[in-house]
mmCIF file of C-alpha atoms in Angstrom:
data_model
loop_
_atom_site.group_PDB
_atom_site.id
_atom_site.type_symbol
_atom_site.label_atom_id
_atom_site.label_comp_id
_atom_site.label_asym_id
_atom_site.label_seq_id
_atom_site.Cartn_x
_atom_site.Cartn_y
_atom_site.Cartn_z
ATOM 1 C CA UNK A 277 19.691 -10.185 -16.705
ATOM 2 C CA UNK A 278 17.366 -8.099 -14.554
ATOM 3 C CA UNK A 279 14.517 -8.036 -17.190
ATOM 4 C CA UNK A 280 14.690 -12.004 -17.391
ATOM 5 C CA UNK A 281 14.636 -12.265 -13.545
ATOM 6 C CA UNK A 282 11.947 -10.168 -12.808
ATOM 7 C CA UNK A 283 10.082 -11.624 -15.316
ATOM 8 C CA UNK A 284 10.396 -15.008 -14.304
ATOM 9 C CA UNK A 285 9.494 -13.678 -10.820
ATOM 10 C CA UNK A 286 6.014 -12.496 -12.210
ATOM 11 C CA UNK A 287 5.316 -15.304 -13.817
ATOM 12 C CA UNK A 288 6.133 -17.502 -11.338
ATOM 13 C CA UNK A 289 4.115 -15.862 -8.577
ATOM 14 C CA UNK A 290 1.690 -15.952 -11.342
ATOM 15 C CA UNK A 291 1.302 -20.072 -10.654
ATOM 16 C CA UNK A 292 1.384 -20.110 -7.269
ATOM 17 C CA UNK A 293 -1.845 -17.813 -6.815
ATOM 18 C CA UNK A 294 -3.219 -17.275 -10.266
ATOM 19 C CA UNK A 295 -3.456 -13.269 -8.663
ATOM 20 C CA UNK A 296 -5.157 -11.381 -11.259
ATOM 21 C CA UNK A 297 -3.141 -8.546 -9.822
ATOM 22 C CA UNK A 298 -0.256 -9.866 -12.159
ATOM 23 C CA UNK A 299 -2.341 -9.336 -15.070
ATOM 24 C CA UNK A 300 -2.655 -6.224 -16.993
ATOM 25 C CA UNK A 301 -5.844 -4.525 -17.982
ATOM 26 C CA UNK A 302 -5.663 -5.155 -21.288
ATOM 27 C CA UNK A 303 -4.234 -8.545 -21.577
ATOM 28 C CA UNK A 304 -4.622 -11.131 -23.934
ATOM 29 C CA UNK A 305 -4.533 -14.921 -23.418
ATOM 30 C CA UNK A 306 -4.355 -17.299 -26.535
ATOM 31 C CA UNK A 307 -5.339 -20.496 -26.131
ATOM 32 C CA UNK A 308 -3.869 -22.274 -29.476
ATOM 33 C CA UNK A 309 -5.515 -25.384 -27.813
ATOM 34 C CA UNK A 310 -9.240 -24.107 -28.202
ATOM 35 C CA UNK A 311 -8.474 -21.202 -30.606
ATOM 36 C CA UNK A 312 -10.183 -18.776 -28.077
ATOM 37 C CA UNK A 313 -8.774 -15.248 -27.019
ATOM 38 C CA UNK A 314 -9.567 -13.652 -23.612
ATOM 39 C CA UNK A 315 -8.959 -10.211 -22.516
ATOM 40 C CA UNK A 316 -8.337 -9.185 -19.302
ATOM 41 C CA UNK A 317 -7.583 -10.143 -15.937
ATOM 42 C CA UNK A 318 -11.336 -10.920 -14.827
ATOM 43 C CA UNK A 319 -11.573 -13.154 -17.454
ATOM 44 C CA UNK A 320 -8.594 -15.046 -17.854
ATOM 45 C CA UNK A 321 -8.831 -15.348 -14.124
ATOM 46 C CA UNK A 322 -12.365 -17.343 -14.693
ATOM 47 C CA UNK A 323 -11.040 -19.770 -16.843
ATOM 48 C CA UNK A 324 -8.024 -20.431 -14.962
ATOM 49 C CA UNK A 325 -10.457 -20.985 -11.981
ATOM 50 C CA UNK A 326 -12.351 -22.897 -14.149
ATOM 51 C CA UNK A 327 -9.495 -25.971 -15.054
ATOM 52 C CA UNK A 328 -7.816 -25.304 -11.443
ATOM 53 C CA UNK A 329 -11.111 -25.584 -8.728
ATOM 54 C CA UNK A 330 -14.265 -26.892 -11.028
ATOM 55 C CA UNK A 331 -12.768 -28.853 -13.886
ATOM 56 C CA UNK A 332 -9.609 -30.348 -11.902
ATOM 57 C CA UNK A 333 -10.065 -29.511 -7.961
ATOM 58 C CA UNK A 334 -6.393 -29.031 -6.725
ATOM 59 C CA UNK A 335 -4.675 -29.536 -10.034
ATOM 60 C CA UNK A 336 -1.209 -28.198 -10.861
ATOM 61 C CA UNK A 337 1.038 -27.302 -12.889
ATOM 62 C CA UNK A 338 4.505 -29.284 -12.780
ATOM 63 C CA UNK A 339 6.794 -26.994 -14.406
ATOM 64 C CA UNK A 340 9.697 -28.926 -16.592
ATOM 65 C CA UNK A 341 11.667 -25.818 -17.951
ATOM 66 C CA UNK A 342 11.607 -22.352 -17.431
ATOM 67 C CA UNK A 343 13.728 -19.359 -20.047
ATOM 68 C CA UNK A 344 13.154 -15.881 -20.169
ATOM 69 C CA UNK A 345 15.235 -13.334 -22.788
ATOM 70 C CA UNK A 346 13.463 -9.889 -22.440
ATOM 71 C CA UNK A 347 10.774 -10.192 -21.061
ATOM 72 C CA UNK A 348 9.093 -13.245 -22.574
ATOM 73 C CA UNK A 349 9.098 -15.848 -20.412
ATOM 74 C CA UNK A 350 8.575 -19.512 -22.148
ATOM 75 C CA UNK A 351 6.850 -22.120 -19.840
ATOM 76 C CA UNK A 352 6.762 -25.795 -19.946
ATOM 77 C CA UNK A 353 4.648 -27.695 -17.654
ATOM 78 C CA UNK A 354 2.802 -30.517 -17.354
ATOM 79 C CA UNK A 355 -1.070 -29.895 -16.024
ATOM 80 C CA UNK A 356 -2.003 -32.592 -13.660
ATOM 81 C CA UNK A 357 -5.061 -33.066 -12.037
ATOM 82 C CA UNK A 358 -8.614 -35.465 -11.769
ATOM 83 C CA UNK A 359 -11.315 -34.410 -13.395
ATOM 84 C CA UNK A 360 -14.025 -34.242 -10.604
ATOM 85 C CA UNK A 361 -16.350 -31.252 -12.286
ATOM 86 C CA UNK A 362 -17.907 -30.576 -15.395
ATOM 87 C CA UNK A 363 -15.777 -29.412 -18.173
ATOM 88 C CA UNK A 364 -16.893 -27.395 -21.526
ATOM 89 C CA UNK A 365 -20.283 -28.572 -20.539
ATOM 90 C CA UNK A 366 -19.121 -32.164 -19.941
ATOM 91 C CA UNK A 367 -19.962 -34.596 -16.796
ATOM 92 C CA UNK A 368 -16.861 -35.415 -14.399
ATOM 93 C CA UNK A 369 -15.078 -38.440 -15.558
ATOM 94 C CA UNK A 370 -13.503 -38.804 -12.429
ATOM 95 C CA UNK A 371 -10.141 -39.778 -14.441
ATOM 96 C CA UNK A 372 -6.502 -38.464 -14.270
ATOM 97 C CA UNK A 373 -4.946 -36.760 -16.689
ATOM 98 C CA UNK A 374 -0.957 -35.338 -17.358
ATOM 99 C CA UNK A 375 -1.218 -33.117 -20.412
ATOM 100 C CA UNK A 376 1.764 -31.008 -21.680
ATOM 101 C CA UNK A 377 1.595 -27.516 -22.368
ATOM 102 C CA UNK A 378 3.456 -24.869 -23.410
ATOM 103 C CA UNK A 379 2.984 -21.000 -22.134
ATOM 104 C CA UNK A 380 4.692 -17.798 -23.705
ATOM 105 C CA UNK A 381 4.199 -14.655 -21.202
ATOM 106 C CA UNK A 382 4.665 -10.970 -22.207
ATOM 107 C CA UNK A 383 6.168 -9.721 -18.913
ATOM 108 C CA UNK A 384 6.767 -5.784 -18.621
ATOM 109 C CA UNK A 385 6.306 -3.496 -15.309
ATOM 110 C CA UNK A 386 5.320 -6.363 -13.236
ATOM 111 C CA UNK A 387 2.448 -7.534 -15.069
ATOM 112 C CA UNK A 388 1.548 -10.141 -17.834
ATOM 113 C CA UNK A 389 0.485 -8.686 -20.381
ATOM 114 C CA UNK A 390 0.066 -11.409 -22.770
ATOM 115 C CA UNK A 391 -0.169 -15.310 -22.928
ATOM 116 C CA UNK A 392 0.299 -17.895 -25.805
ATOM 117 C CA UNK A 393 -0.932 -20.997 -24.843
ATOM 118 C CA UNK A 394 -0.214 -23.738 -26.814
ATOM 119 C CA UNK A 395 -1.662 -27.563 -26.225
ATOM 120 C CA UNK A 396 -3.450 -31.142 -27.036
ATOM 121 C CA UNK A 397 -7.337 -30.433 -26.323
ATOM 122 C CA UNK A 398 -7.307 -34.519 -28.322
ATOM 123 C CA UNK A 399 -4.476 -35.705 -25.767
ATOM 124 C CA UNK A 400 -6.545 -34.704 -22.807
ATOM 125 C CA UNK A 401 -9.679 -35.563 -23.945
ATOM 126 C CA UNK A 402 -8.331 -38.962 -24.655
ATOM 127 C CA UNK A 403 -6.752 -39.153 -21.444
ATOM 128 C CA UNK A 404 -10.149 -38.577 -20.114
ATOM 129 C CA UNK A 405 -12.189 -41.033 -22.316
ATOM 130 C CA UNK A 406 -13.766 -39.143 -24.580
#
């Protein structure tokens, strides 16, 4: 039970401060949604900045269940913000949008060291007009 608590401890520090001390060197983020990889903390800390303080100023992440078994932690959350800056090259829309998602973490000696994220790019873009 240890393993599953600390883990859930990382990754949940992990969305209060998107810290890219909590991410390993070599870590990978998938991003099912856009079919991009990134490595590393530098740049999976960019495109969390990104969505978070250009995209969606202030958004969050409402979390709706949480379950770890060693070491993965699954995530579901709901990402909910307005879309005041540009995004993938794209004008504000100044509209709302509640999109689910679904995160997988690799979680071993305090650090992520891997992320499967899996969402709607069409349900947000709709949400958002386009």
């Amino acid at each position: 039970m240890a393993v599953e608590t600390d883990a859930i401890g990382v990754v949940t520090q992990y969305l209060d401060d998107h810290s890219p001390d909590l991410i390993a060197q070599q870590a990978l983020m998938s991003d099912f949604g856009s079919g991009e990889t990134i490595t590393g903390p530098d740049a999976i800390g960019e495109r969390l900045y990104q969505m978070y303080n250009v995209a969606f100023p202030g958004a969050e992440a409402r979390v709706r269940n949480i379950a770890a078994t060693d070491g993965s932690v699954t995530l579901e959350f709901d990402f909910v913000g307005t879309n005041t800056g540009p995004l993938a090259g794209l004008p504000a829309t100044g509209r709302a949008v509640e999109v689910p998602f679904c995160a997988v973490y690799q979680v071993a000696d305090g650090k992520i060291h891997s992320i499967n994220l899996y969402w709607s790019p069409a349900t947000m873009m709709g949400q958002l007009g386009r």
